[in-house]
mmCIF file of C-alpha atoms and ligand atoms in Angstrom:
data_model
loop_
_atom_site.group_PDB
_atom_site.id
_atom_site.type_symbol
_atom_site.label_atom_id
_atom_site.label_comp_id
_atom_site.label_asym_id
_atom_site.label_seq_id
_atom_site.Cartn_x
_atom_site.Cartn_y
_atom_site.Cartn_z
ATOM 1 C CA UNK A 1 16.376 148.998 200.512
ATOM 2 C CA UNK A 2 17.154 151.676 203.745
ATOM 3 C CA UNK A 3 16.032 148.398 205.980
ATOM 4 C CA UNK A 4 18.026 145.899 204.605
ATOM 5 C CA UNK A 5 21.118 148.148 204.229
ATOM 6 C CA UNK A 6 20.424 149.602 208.140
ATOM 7 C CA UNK A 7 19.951 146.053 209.425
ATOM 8 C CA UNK A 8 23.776 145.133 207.297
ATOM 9 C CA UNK A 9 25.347 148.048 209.077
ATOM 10 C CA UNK A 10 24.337 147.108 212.592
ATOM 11 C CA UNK A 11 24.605 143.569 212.503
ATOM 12 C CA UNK A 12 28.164 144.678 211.271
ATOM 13 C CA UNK A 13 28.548 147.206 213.987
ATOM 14 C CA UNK A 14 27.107 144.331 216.589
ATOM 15 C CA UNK A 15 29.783 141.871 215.542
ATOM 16 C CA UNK A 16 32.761 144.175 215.670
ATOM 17 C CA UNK A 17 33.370 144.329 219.445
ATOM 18 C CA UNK A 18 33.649 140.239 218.863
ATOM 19 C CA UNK A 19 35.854 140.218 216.150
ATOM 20 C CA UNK A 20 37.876 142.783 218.177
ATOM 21 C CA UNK A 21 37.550 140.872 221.373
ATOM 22 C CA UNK A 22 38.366 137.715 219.305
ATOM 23 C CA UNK A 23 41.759 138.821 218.000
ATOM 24 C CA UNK A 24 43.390 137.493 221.455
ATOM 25 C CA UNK A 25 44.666 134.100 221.019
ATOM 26 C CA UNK A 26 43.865 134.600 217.392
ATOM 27 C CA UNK A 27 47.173 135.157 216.519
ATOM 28 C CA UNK A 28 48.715 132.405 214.833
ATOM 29 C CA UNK A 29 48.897 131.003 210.936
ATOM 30 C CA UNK A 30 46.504 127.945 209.740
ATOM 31 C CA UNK A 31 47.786 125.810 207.303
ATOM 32 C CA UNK A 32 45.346 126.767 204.873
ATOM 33 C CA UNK A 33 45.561 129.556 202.456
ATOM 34 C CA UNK A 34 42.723 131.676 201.493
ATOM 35 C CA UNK A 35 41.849 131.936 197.422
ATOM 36 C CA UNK A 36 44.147 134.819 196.902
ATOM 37 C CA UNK A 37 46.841 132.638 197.852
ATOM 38 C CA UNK A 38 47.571 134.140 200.862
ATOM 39 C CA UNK A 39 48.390 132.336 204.694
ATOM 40 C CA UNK A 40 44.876 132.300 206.956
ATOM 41 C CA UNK A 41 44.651 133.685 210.720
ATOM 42 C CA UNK A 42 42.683 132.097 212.842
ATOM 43 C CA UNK A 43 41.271 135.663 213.212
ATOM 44 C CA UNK A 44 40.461 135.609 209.668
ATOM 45 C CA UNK A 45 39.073 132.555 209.845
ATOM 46 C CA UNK A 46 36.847 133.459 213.003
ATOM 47 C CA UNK A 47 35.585 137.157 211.421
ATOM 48 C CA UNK A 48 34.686 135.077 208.402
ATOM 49 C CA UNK A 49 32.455 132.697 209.805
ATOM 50 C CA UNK A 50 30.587 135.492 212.272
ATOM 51 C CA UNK A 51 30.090 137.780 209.353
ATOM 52 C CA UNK A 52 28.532 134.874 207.150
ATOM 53 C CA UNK A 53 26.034 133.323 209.557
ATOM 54 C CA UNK A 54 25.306 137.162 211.250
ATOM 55 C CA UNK A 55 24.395 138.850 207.705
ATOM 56 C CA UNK A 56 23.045 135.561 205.752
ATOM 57 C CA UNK A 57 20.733 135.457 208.711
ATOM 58 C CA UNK A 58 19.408 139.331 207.369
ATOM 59 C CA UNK A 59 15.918 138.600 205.667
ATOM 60 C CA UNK A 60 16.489 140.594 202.379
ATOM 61 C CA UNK A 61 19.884 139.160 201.913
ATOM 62 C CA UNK A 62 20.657 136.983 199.252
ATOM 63 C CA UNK A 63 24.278 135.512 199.205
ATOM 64 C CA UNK A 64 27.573 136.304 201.136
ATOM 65 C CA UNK A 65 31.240 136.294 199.587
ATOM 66 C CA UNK A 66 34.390 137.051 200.931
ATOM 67 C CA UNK A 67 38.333 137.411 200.645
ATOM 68 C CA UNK A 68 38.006 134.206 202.751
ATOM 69 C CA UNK A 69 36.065 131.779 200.374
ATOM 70 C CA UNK A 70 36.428 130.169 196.894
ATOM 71 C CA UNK A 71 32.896 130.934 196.048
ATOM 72 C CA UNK A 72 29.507 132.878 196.828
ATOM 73 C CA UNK A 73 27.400 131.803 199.754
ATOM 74 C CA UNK A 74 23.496 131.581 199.166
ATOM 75 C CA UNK A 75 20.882 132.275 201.394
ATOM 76 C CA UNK A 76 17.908 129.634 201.390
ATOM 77 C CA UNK A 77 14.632 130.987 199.788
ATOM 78 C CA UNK A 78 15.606 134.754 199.343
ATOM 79 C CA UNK A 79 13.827 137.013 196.873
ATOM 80 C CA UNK A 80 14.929 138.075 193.558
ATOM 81 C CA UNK A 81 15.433 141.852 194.638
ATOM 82 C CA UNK A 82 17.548 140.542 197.881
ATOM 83 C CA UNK A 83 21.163 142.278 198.270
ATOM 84 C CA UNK A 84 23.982 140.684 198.009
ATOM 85 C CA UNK A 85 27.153 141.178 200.157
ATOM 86 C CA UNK A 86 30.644 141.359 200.083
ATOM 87 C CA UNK A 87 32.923 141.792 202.803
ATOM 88 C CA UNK A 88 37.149 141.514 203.424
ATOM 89 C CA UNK A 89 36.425 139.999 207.183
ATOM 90 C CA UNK A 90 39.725 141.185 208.359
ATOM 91 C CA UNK A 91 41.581 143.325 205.955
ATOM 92 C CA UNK A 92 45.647 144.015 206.684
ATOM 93 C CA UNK A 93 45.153 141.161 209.332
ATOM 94 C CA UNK A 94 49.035 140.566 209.140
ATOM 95 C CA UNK A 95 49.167 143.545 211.622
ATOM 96 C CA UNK A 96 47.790 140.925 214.423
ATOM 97 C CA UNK A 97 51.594 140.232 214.664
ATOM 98 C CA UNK A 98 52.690 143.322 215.604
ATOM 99 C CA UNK A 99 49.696 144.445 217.313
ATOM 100 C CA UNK A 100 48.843 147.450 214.816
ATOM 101 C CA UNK A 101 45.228 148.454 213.073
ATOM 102 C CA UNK A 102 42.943 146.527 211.031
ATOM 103 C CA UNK A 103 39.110 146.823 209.482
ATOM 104 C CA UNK A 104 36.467 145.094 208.488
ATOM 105 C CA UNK A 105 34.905 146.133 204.922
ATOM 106 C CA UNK A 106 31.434 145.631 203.788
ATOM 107 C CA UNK A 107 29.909 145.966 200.510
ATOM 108 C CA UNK A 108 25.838 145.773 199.800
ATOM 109 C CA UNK A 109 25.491 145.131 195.854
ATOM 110 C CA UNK A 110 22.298 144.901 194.121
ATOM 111 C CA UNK A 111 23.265 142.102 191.613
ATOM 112 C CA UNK A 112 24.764 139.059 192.162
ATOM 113 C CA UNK A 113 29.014 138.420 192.764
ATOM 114 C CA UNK A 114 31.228 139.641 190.780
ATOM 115 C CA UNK A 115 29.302 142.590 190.077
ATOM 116 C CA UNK A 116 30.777 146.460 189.012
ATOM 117 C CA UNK A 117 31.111 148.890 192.086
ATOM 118 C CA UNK A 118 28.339 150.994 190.327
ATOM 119 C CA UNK A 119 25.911 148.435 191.620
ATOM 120 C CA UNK A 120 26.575 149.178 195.290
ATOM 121 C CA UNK A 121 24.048 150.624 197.394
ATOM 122 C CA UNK A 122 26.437 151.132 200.173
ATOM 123 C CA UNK A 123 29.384 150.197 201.650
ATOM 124 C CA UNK A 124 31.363 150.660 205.179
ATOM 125 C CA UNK A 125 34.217 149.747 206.772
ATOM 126 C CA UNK A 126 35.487 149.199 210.658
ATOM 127 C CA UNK A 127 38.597 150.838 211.888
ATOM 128 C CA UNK A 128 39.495 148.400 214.773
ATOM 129 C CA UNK A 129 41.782 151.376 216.130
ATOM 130 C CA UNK A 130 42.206 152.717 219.331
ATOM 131 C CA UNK A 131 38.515 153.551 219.323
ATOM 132 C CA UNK A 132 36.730 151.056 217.064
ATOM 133 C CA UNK A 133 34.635 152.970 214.659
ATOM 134 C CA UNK A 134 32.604 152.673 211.468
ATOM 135 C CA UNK A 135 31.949 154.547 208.546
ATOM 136 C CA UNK A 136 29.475 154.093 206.274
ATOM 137 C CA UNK A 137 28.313 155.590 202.831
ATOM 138 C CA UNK A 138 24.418 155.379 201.901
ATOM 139 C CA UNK A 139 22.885 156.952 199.478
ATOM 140 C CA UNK A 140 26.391 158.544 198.906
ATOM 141 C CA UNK A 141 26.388 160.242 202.526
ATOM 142 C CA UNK A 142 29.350 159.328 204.539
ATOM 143 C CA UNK A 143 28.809 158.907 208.282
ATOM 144 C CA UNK A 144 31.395 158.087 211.256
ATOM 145 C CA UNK A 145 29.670 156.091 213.687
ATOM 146 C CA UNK A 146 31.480 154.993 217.625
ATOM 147 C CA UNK A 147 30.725 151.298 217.750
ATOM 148 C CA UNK A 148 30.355 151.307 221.847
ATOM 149 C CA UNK A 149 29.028 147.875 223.511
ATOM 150 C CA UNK A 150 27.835 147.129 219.592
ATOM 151 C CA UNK A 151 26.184 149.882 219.204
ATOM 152 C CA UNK A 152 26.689 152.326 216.191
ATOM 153 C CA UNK A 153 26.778 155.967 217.833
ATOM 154 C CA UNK A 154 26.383 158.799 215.159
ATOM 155 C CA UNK A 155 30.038 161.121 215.851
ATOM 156 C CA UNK A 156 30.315 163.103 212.688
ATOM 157 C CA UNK A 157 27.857 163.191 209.395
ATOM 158 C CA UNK A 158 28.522 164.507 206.235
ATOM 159 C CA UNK A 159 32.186 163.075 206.188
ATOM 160 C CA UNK A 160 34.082 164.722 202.956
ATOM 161 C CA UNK A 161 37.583 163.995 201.709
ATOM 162 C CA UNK A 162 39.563 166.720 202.335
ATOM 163 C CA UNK A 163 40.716 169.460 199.456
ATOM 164 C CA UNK A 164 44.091 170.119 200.651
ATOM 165 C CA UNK A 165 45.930 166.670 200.356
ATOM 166 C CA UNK A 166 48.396 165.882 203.286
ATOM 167 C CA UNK A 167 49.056 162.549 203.946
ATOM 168 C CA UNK A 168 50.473 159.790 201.519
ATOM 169 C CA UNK A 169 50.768 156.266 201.579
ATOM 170 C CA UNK A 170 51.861 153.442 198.924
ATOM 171 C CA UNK A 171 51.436 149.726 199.115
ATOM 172 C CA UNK A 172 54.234 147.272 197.176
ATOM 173 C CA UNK A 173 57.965 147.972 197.363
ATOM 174 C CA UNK A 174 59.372 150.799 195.631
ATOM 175 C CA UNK A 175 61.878 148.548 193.553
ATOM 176 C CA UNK A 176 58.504 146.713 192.010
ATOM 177 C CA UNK A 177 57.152 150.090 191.486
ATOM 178 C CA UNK A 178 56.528 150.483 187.512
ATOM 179 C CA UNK A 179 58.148 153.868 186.364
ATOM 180 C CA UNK A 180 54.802 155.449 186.054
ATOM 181 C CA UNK A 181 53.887 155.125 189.753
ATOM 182 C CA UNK A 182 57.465 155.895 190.989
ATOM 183 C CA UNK A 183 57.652 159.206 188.870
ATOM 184 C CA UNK A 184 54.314 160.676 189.973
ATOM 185 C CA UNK A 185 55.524 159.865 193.545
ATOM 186 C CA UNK A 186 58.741 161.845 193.311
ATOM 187 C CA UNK A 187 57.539 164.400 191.192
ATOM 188 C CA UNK A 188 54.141 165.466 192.358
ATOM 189 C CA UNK A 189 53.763 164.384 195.679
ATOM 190 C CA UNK A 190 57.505 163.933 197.569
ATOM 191 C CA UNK A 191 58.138 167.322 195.936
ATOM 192 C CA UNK A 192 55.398 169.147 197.860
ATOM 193 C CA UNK A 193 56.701 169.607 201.079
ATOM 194 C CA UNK A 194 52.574 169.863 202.525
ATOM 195 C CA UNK A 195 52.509 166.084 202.003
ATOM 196 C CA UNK A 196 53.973 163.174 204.718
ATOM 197 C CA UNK A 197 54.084 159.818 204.149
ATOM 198 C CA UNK A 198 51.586 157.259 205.974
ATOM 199 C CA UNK A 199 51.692 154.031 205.500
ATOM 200 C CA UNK A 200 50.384 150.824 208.208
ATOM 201 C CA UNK A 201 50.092 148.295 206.511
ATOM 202 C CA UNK A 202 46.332 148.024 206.849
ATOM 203 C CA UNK A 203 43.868 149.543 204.249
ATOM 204 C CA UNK A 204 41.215 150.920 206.127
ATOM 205 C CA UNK A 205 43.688 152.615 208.633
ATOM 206 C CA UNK A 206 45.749 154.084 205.800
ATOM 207 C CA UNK A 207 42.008 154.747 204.094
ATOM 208 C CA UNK A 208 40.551 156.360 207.252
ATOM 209 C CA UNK A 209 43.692 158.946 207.600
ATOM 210 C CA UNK A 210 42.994 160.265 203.697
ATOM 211 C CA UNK A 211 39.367 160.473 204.671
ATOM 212 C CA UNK A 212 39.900 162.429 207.542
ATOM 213 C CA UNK A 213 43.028 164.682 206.477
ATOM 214 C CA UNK A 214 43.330 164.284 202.570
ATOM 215 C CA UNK A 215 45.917 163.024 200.319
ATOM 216 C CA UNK A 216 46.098 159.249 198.748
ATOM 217 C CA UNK A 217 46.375 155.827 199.580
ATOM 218 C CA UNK A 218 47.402 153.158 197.201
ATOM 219 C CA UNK A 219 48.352 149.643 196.559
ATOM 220 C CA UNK A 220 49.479 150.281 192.629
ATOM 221 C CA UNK A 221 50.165 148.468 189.666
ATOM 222 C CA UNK A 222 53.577 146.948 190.671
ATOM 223 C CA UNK A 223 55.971 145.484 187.810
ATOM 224 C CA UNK A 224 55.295 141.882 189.228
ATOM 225 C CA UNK A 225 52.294 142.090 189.876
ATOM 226 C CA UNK A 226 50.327 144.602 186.903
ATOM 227 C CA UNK A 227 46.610 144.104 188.770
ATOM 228 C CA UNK A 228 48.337 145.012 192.613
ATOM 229 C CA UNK A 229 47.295 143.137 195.488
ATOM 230 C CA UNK A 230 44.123 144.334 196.323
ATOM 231 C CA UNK A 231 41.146 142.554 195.276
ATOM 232 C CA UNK A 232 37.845 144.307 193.405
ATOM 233 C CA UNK A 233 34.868 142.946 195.134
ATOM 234 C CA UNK A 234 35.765 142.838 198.202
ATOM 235 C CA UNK A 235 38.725 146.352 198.761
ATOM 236 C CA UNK A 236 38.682 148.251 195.749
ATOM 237 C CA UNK A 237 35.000 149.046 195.464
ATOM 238 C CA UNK A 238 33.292 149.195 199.242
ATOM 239 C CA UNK A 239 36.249 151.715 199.596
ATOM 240 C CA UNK A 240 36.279 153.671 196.510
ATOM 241 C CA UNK A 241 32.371 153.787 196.842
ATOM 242 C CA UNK A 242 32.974 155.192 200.113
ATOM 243 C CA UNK A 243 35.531 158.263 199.017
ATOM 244 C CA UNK A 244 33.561 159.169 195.634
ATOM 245 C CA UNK A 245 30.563 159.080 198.311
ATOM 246 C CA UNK A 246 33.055 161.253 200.261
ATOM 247 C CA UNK A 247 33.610 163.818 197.199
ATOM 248 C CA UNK A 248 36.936 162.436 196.780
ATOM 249 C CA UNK A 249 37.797 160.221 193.504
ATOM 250 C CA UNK A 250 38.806 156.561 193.147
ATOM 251 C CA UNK A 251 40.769 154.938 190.091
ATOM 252 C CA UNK A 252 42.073 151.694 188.792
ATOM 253 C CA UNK A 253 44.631 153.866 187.006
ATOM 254 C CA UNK A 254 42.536 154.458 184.074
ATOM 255 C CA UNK A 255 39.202 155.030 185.449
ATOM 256 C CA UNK A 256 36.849 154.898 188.270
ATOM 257 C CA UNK A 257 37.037 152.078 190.393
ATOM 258 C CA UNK A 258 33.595 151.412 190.197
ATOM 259 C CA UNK A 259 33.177 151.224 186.635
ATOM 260 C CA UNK A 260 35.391 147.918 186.987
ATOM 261 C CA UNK A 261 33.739 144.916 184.870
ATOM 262 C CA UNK A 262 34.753 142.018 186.829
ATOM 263 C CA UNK A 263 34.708 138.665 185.522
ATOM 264 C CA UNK A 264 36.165 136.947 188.411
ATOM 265 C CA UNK A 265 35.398 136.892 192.541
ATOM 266 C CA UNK A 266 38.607 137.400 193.832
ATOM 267 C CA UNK A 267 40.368 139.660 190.996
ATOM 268 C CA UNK A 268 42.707 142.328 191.711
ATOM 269 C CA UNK A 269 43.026 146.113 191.378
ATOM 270 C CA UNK A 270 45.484 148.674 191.106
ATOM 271 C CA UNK A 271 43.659 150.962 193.620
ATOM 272 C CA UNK A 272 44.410 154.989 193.616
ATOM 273 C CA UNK A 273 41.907 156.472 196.014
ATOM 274 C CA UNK A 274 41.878 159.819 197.422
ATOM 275 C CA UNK A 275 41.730 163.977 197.072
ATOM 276 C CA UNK A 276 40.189 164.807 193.934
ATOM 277 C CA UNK A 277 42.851 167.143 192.332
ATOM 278 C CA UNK A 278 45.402 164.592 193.255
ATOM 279 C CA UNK A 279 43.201 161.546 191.968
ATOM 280 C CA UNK A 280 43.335 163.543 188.742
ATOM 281 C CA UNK A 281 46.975 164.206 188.114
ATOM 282 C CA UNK A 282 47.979 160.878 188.960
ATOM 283 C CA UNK A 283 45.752 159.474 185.851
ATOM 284 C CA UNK A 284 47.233 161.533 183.820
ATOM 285 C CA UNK A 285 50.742 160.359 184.892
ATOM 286 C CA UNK A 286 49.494 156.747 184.329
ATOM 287 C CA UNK A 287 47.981 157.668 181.136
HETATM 288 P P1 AHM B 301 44.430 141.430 203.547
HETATM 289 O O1 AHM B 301 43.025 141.795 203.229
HETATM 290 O O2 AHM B 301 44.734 139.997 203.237
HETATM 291 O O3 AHM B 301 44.829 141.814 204.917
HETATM 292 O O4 AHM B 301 45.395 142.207 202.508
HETATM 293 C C1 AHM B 301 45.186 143.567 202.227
HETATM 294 C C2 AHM B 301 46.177 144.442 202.943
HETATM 295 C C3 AHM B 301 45.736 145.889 202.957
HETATM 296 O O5 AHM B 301 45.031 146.170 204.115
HETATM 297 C C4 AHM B 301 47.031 146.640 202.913
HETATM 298 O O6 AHM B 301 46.904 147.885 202.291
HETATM 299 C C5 AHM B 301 47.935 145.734 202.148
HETATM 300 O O7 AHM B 301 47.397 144.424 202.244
HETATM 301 C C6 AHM B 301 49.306 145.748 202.739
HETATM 302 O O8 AHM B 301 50.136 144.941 202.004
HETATM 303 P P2 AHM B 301 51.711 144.966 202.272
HETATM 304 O O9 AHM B 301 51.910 144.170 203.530
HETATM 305 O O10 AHM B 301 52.241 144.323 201.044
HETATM 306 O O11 AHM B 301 52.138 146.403 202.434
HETATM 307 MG MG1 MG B 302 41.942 143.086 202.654
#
């Protein structure tokens, strides 16, 4: 398993100064949408196909899915106990436009797409910030990794959530909030003047500020729209894998994300990940 999971990560980490270098030019709409029903970049587009060929190519992994594609991707002649992978090639890639962070989540399942997040064996994600980094959770231990010249550089091990929550951030309008999600907001969070609002627009940047000062990000249940935006596979579970790895706590709302049965490739989440304590009060405002 280590091998195969090892040989994901750096393949990941070798393709990530492309897919950053690749962003230039990469900037405009196709006219295709991708199976969420959502407008294409080119940059999607271009992380997409890099990811597939780069990590179908890993002996030991069976099939590839993405945000990006109707349907699973099968590698020729693997074994029975290969790993399969999911991966959002480009997640809040409608920050190209305004020139603001993005990621690149990974997800290494041992049973075949859709599959619940308790089947991961790890998962990572690329911050494509000012410094492009990764971090990775195997064997639930969370490690930062510098991607320099695509290499993956050990900077901090043992990554845990923080206790103390301090940053915030919420996904969907406020008007579409349901009352649920709106109260909790007002009442346990806006009222504790130790918490300030983040919120960029991409995941994994949003993600990587709980992980490294506490608090919660979310893209909730919204009145229109009672399953969010976010989709399981390939958002929900990679990153709540990642913070439960982390000692923090993911939820759907009602339960860990990773207990999730999914019956369908691209369906959606509420997704409440985060500092425990917090985690924990917010399900019982849901409940
Ligand atoms: P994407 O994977 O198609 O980029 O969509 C997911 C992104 C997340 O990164 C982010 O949290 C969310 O969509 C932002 O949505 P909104 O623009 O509605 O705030
Ligand atoms: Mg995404």
């Amino acid at each position: 398993m280590s091998e195969v999971v090892d040989r994901v990560l750096d393949v990941v980490a070798e393709t990530a100064p492309e897919v950053r270098e690749g962003l230039v030019g990469r900037r405009e709409y196709e006219t295709s949408e991708n199976p969420s029903g959502e407008q294409m970049l080119a940059a999607d587009r271009y992380a997409d196909q890099l990811l597939e060929e780069r990590l179908l190519a890993i002996d030991g992994v069976a099939s590839y899915a993405s945000e990006e594609r109707a349907d699973v991707v099968h590698a020729e002649g693997s074994s029975a106990d290969a790993y399969h992978v999911a991966v959002d090639p480009l997640d809040g890639s409608s920050n190209l436009k305004s020139n603001n962070a993005m990621g690149t989540i990974v997800g290494v399942y041992d049973e075949p797409l859709p599959a619940r997040g308790e089947h991961l064996v790890a998962g990572a994600y690329v911050l494509y910030g000012p410094i492009t980094t990764m971090t990775a959770a195997v064997h639930e231990e969370v490690t930062e990794y510098v991607i320099d010249d695509g290499e993956r550089r050990v900077d901090r091990e043992g990554v845990t959530v923080p206790d103390d929550p301090t940053v915030y951030g919420f996904g969907g309008r406020v008007p579409d909030w349901t009352d649920d999600v709106e109260r909790f907001v007002r009442e346990e969070i806006e009222s504790d003047d130790s918490i300030k609002l983040r919120y960029g627009g991409a995941m994994i940047a949003d993600v990587n500020q709980v992980v490294t000062y506490g608090g919660v990000f979310s893209y909730p249940e919204l009145q229109s729209a009672p399953e969010g935006k976010l989709r399981v596979q390939f958002e929900g579970n990679p990153i709540g894998y990642i913070i439960e790895s982390a000692g923090g706590k993911s939820s759907n709302g009602e339960q860990s994300l990773l207990s999730v049965e999914p019956t369908e490739l691209h369906q959606r989440t509420p997704v409440y990940v985060g500092t425990t304590s917090l985690i924990e009060r917010l399900e019982a405002a849901l409940a």
